[in-house]
């Protein structure tokens, strides 16, 4: 098997046809310049040691050297070894609240953006664990199925916003139920759910859902986003920043419901952490997750690729040396030798 470690460097090969184009132009320009001095046959007799083919040969060798060096820079790799990788970890589902109240700015820059940044840092600290993302407001949706591909997790995380769920509200119970169904059924690994929300539940019974998860051996942790005193919810009206108002025209204040989230954590046999502007609490929960017993989740056979760039560099350097050795002029002692002329 073959691949390039840094395939983006292969774009450098495009410089070779460009250089070839300018080389051809220079040869044509040189020929026209010589014609201005007289007939080419006469001029060639006056320059017996000038070679027509050697400059072309030197240019071809130089371009080949450049091509090999560029390919070497792209790190060509060949799969030559097989090894078995055993992964031991836990499965982690994060349920993130994306309701409009998560846009409140009592935690800077706002609750949702700060939560996304904290999740991104959490992903950076994971090793052999699996992670999945669920977003919820009035309904819950799987944003990313359980996976060990951390790059994909970050990609999906960046796309999350409050418009991703059409129905507004805060259905924490539905998010926990969906998280329970999102784990790998055949895996025996320990499982945990982290609910990140401001706790203003209006749709269902999250405590009962957390208790059901605990009965299945799934731990439910909770992070409260927001401050108890609350904050208005920013909205855009005619391109101007305003705040969400109720039917009577009063500004809506969204407050953290710590009491409900503490009940969810207790029912789910987990812990509750309140976020603030200094820290979100995912580090505390990661410490709890790391205390969980790691189980072998999968064994995969991977092909181990070996770098082979040194061979391409060696060929490139050899061609550069060869180009340097070859003279543009004919050798005065060898110019009259004709090996293939019949007598």
Coordinates of C-alpha atoms in Angstrom, one line a residue:
X1 CA 0.0 0.0 0.0
X2 CA 1.2 3.5 -0.8
X3 CA 0.3 7.0 0.3
X4 CA 1.7 10.5 0.8
X5 CA 2.1 11.9 4.3
X6 CA 2.0 15.5 3.1
X7 CA 0.2 15.2 -0.2
X8 CA -0.4 19.0 -0.4
X9 CA 3.3 19.5 -1.4
X10 CA 2.5 17.6 -4.7
X11 CA 1.0 20.9 -6.0
X12 CA 4.7 22.0 -6.3
X13 CA 4.9 19.7 -9.4
X14 CA 2.9 22.3 -11.3
X15 CA 6.0 24.5 -11.4
X16 CA 7.7 22.0 -13.7
X17 CA 5.5 22.6 -16.8
X18 CA 5.7 26.3 -16.1
X19 CA 9.5 26.2 -16.2
X20 CA 9.5 24.0 -19.3
X21 CA 7.3 26.7 -21.0
X22 CA 9.8 29.4 -20.2
X23 CA 12.7 27.2 -21.3
X24 CA 11.1 26.6 -24.7
X25 CA 10.5 30.4 -25.1
X26 CA 14.2 31.1 -24.2
X27 CA 15.4 28.6 -26.8
X28 CA 13.2 30.1 -29.5
X29 CA 14.3 33.6 -28.5
X30 CA 17.9 32.5 -28.7
X31 CA 17.5 31.0 -32.1
X32 CA 15.9 34.2 -33.4
X33 CA 18.7 36.3 -32.0
X34 CA 21.3 34.1 -33.8
X35 CA 19.5 34.5 -37.1
X36 CA 20.0 38.3 -36.9
X37 CA 23.8 37.8 -37.2
X38 CA 23.6 35.6 -40.3
X39 CA 22.9 32.1 -41.5
X40 CA 22.8 29.5 -38.8
X41 CA 24.9 27.1 -40.8
X42 CA 27.7 29.6 -41.0
X43 CA 27.4 30.6 -37.3
X44 CA 27.5 26.9 -36.2
X45 CA 30.8 26.5 -38.1
X46 CA 32.2 29.5 -36.1
X47 CA 31.1 27.8 -32.8
X48 CA 32.2 24.2 -33.2
X49 CA 32.1 23.4 -29.5
X50 CA 28.5 24.7 -28.9
X51 CA 26.0 21.8 -28.4
X52 CA 22.4 21.9 -29.4
X53 CA 21.3 18.9 -27.3
X54 CA 23.3 19.3 -24.1
X55 CA 21.3 22.3 -22.7
X56 CA 18.1 20.4 -23.3
X57 CA 19.5 17.3 -21.6
X58 CA 20.7 19.4 -18.7
X59 CA 17.3 21.0 -18.3
X60 CA 15.5 17.6 -18.5
X61 CA 17.8 16.2 -15.8
X62 CA 17.3 19.3 -13.6
X63 CA 13.5 19.0 -13.9
X64 CA 13.6 15.4 -13.0
X65 CA 15.7 16.2 -10.0
X66 CA 13.1 18.9 -9.0
X67 CA 10.3 16.4 -9.4
X68 CA 12.0 13.8 -7.2
X69 CA 12.7 16.4 -4.5
X70 CA 9.1 17.6 -4.5
X71 CA 7.8 14.0 -4.3
X72 CA 10.2 13.4 -1.4
X73 CA 8.9 16.4 0.4
X74 CA 5.4 15.0 0.1
X75 CA 6.6 12.1 2.2
X76 CA 5.9 9.0 0.1
X77 CA 5.0 6.1 2.4
X78 CA 4.6 2.3 1.8
X79 CA 2.6 0.0 4.1
X80 CA 4.9 -2.8 5.1
X81 CA 4.0 -3.8 8.6
X82 CA 0.9 -5.0 10.3
X83 CA 0.2 -4.5 14.0
X84 CA -2.8 -5.1 16.2
X85 CA -4.0 -2.1 18.3
X86 CA -6.0 -2.6 21.4
X87 CA -8.1 0.3 22.6
X88 CA -9.1 0.6 26.2
X89 CA -11.4 3.4 27.3
X90 CA -15.0 4.5 28.0
X91 CA -17.8 5.7 25.8
X92 CA -18.9 9.3 26.4
X93 CA -22.0 11.0 25.0
X94 CA -22.2 14.8 25.4
X95 CA -25.7 16.3 25.2
X96 CA -25.4 20.0 24.5
X97 CA -28.3 22.4 25.0
X98 CA -28.8 24.7 21.9
X99 CA -31.9 26.5 22.9
X100 CA -32.0 30.3 22.6
X101 CA -31.4 30.7 26.3
X102 CA -27.8 29.4 25.7
X103 CA -27.1 32.6 23.9
X104 CA -27.2 34.5 27.2
X105 CA -24.0 36.4 27.9
X106 CA -23.7 35.9 31.7
X107 CA -20.8 33.6 30.7
X108 CA -18.6 35.2 28.1
X109 CA -18.8 35.3 25.1
X110 CA -22.1 33.4 25.6
X111 CA -23.1 30.1 27.2
X112 CA -23.2 28.1 24.0
X113 CA -19.8 29.3 22.6
X114 CA -18.1 28.8 25.9
X115 CA -19.5 25.3 26.2
X116 CA -18.3 24.5 22.6
X117 CA -14.8 25.7 23.5
X118 CA -14.7 23.6 26.6
X119 CA -15.9 20.5 24.7
X120 CA -13.1 21.1 22.1
X121 CA -10.5 21.1 24.9
X122 CA -12.0 17.9 26.4
X123 CA -11.7 16.2 23.0
X124 CA -8.0 17.2 22.9
X125 CA -7.5 15.4 26.2
X126 CA -9.2 12.1 25.2
X127 CA -7.0 9.2 24.2
X128 CA -8.6 5.8 23.5
X129 CA -12.2 6.8 24.5
X130 CA -15.1 7.1 22.2
X131 CA -17.2 10.3 22.0
X132 CA -20.6 11.3 20.5
X133 CA -22.6 14.5 20.4
X134 CA -26.3 15.1 20.8
X135 CA -27.9 18.6 20.5
X136 CA -31.2 19.4 22.0
X137 CA -33.7 22.1 22.5
X138 CA -37.4 21.2 22.2
X139 CA -36.3 18.0 20.6
X140 CA -33.1 16.0 20.7
X141 CA -31.0 15.0 17.7
X142 CA -27.8 13.0 17.2
X143 CA -25.2 15.4 15.8
X144 CA -22.3 12.9 15.8
X145 CA -22.7 9.1 16.4
X146 CA -20.3 7.5 18.9
X147 CA -16.8 7.5 17.4
X148 CA -13.1 7.5 18.1
X149 CA -12.5 10.0 15.3
X150 CA -11.7 13.1 17.3
X151 CA -11.1 15.3 14.1
X152 CA -14.7 14.5 13.0
X153 CA -16.0 15.3 16.5
X154 CA -14.4 18.8 16.3
X155 CA -15.7 19.4 12.8
X156 CA -19.3 18.6 13.9
X157 CA -18.8 20.6 17.1
X158 CA -17.9 23.8 15.1
X159 CA -21.1 23.6 13.1
X160 CA -23.4 23.7 16.1
X161 CA -25.6 26.7 16.6
X162 CA -29.1 27.6 18.0
X163 CA -30.7 27.1 14.6
X164 CA -29.7 23.5 14.3
X165 CA -32.8 22.3 16.1
X166 CA -36.0 23.7 14.7
X167 CA -38.2 23.4 17.8
X168 CA -37.3 25.6 20.7
X169 CA -37.6 24.5 24.4
X170 CA -35.3 22.4 26.6
X171 CA -36.0 18.7 26.5
X172 CA -33.3 17.4 28.8
X173 CA -35.1 14.1 29.3
X174 CA -35.3 13.4 25.6
X175 CA -31.6 14.2 25.3
X176 CA -30.7 11.6 28.0
X177 CA -33.0 9.0 26.4
X178 CA -31.3 9.5 23.0
X179 CA -27.9 9.4 24.5
X180 CA -28.7 6.0 26.1
X181 CA -29.7 4.6 22.7
X182 CA -26.6 6.1 21.0
X183 CA -24.0 3.9 22.8
X184 CA -22.5 0.9 21.0
X185 CA -24.9 -1.9 21.9
X186 CA -22.2 -4.7 21.7
X187 CA -19.6 -2.9 23.7
X188 CA -19.0 -3.7 27.4
X189 CA -17.1 -0.5 28.0
X190 CA -18.3 1.8 30.8
X191 CA -20.5 4.6 29.6
X192 CA -21.2 8.2 30.7
X193 CA -23.4 11.0 29.6
X194 CA -22.6 14.7 30.2
X195 CA -25.5 17.1 29.9
X196 CA -24.5 20.7 29.3
X197 CA -27.5 23.1 29.8
X198 CA -28.8 26.0 31.7
X199 CA -31.3 23.7 33.3
X200 CA -34.6 25.5 32.3
X201 CA -36.4 22.3 31.4
X202 CA -39.9 22.8 30.0
X203 CA -40.7 19.6 28.1
X204 CA -40.3 16.4 30.1
X205 CA -38.9 14.7 33.2
X206 CA -35.1 14.6 33.1
X207 CA -34.7 13.1 36.6
X208 CA -36.7 10.0 35.6
X209 CA -34.6 9.7 32.4
X210 CA -31.4 10.0 34.4
X211 CA -32.6 7.4 36.8
X212 CA -33.4 5.0 33.9
X213 CA -29.9 5.5 32.6
X214 CA -28.3 4.8 36.0
X215 CA -30.3 1.5 36.2
X216 CA -28.5 0.5 32.9
X217 CA -25.1 1.3 34.4
X218 CA -24.8 4.6 32.6
X219 CA -23.5 7.5 34.6
X220 CA -25.2 10.9 34.0
X221 CA -23.2 14.1 34.8
X222 CA -24.5 17.6 34.5
X223 CA -22.9 21.0 33.9
X224 CA -25.0 24.1 34.6
X225 CA -24.3 26.9 32.1
X226 CA -25.2 30.3 33.4
X227 CA -25.4 32.2 36.7
X228 CA -28.2 32.1 39.2
X229 CA -29.1 35.8 38.9
X230 CA -29.8 35.2 35.2
X231 CA -29.3 37.2 32.1
X232 CA -31.3 38.5 29.1
X233 CA -31.3 36.6 25.8
X234 CA -29.7 38.6 22.9
X235 CA -31.6 38.6 19.6
X236 CA -31.2 40.5 16.3
X237 CA -34.0 42.8 15.2
X238 CA -33.6 44.6 11.9
X239 CA -29.8 44.1 12.1
X240 CA -29.7 45.6 15.6
X241 CA -28.9 43.9 18.9
X242 CA -32.0 43.6 21.1
X243 CA -33.2 41.3 23.9
X244 CA -36.0 38.7 23.8
X245 CA -39.2 39.9 25.3
X246 CA -42.4 38.2 26.4
X247 CA -45.9 39.0 25.2
X248 CA -46.2 41.9 27.6
X249 CA -43.0 43.5 26.3
X250 CA -40.9 42.6 29.3
X251 CA -37.3 41.4 28.8
X252 CA -37.0 37.7 29.4
X253 CA -34.4 36.7 32.0
X254 CA -33.0 33.2 31.7
X255 CA -31.7 31.8 35.0
X256 CA -29.7 28.7 35.8
X257 CA -31.9 26.0 37.4
X258 CA -29.3 24.4 39.7
X259 CA -31.8 22.6 41.8
X260 CA -33.1 20.5 38.9
X261 CA -29.6 19.8 37.5
X262 CA -28.4 18.6 40.9
X263 CA -31.4 16.2 41.0
X264 CA -30.4 14.9 37.5
X265 CA -26.9 14.2 38.6
X266 CA -27.9 12.5 41.8
X267 CA -30.4 10.3 39.9
X268 CA -27.8 9.5 37.3
X269 CA -25.2 8.6 40.0
X270 CA -23.0 11.4 38.6
X271 CA -21.8 14.8 39.8
X272 CA -23.0 18.3 39.1
X273 CA -20.7 21.2 38.3
X274 CA -21.7 24.8 37.8
X275 CA -19.8 26.7 35.1
X276 CA -18.6 30.3 35.5
X277 CA -16.4 32.7 33.6
X278 CA -13.3 31.1 35.0
X279 CA -14.0 27.5 34.2
X280 CA -16.7 25.3 32.7
X281 CA -16.2 22.1 34.7
X282 CA -15.4 19.6 32.0
X283 CA -11.9 19.1 33.5
X284 CA -13.5 18.1 36.8
X285 CA -15.8 15.6 35.0
X286 CA -12.9 14.3 32.9
X287 CA -11.1 13.4 36.2
X288 CA -14.2 11.5 37.2
X289 CA -14.3 9.8 33.8
X290 CA -10.7 8.8 34.1
X291 CA -11.5 7.1 37.4
X292 CA -13.9 4.8 35.5
X293 CA -12.6 1.3 34.7
X294 CA -11.2 1.2 31.2
X295 CA -12.4 -1.7 29.1
X296 CA -11.1 -3.1 25.8
X297 CA -13.5 -1.8 23.2
X298 CA -12.1 -3.0 20.0
X299 CA -9.1 -4.6 18.3
X300 CA -8.2 -3.4 14.8
X301 CA -5.4 -4.4 12.5
X302 CA -3.7 -1.3 11.1
X303 CA -1.1 -1.0 8.3
X304 CA 2.0 0.8 9.6
X305 CA 3.4 3.0 6.9
X306 CA 7.2 3.6 6.6
X307 CA 8.6 6.9 5.2
X308 CA 10.5 6.4 1.9
X309 CA 11.3 10.0 1.2
X310 CA 15.1 9.5 1.6
X311 CA 15.3 7.5 -1.7
X312 CA 13.6 10.3 -3.6
X313 CA 15.9 12.9 -2.1
X314 CA 18.9 10.7 -2.9
X315 CA 17.8 10.4 -6.6
X316 CA 17.2 14.1 -6.8
X317 CA 20.6 15.0 -5.4
X318 CA 22.3 12.5 -7.8
X319 CA 20.5 14.1 -10.8
X320 CA 21.6 17.6 -9.6
X321 CA 25.2 16.4 -9.4
X322 CA 24.8 14.8 -12.9
X323 CA 23.5 18.0 -14.3
X324 CA 26.4 19.9 -12.8
X325 CA 28.9 17.5 -14.3
X326 CA 27.5 17.6 -17.8
X327 CA 28.9 20.6 -19.7
X328 CA 26.9 22.7 -22.1
X329 CA 29.8 22.8 -24.6
X330 CA 31.2 19.8 -26.5
X331 CA 34.4 18.2 -25.2
X332 CA 37.2 19.2 -27.6
X333 CA 38.8 15.8 -27.4
X334 CA 35.6 13.7 -27.8
X335 CA 33.6 15.8 -30.3
X336 CA 34.9 13.9 -33.3
X337 CA 34.2 10.4 -32.0
X338 CA 31.3 8.7 -34.0
X339 CA 30.6 5.3 -32.6
X340 CA 27.7 4.4 -35.0
X341 CA 28.8 5.8 -38.3
X342 CA 29.4 3.0 -41.0
X343 CA 32.7 3.0 -42.7

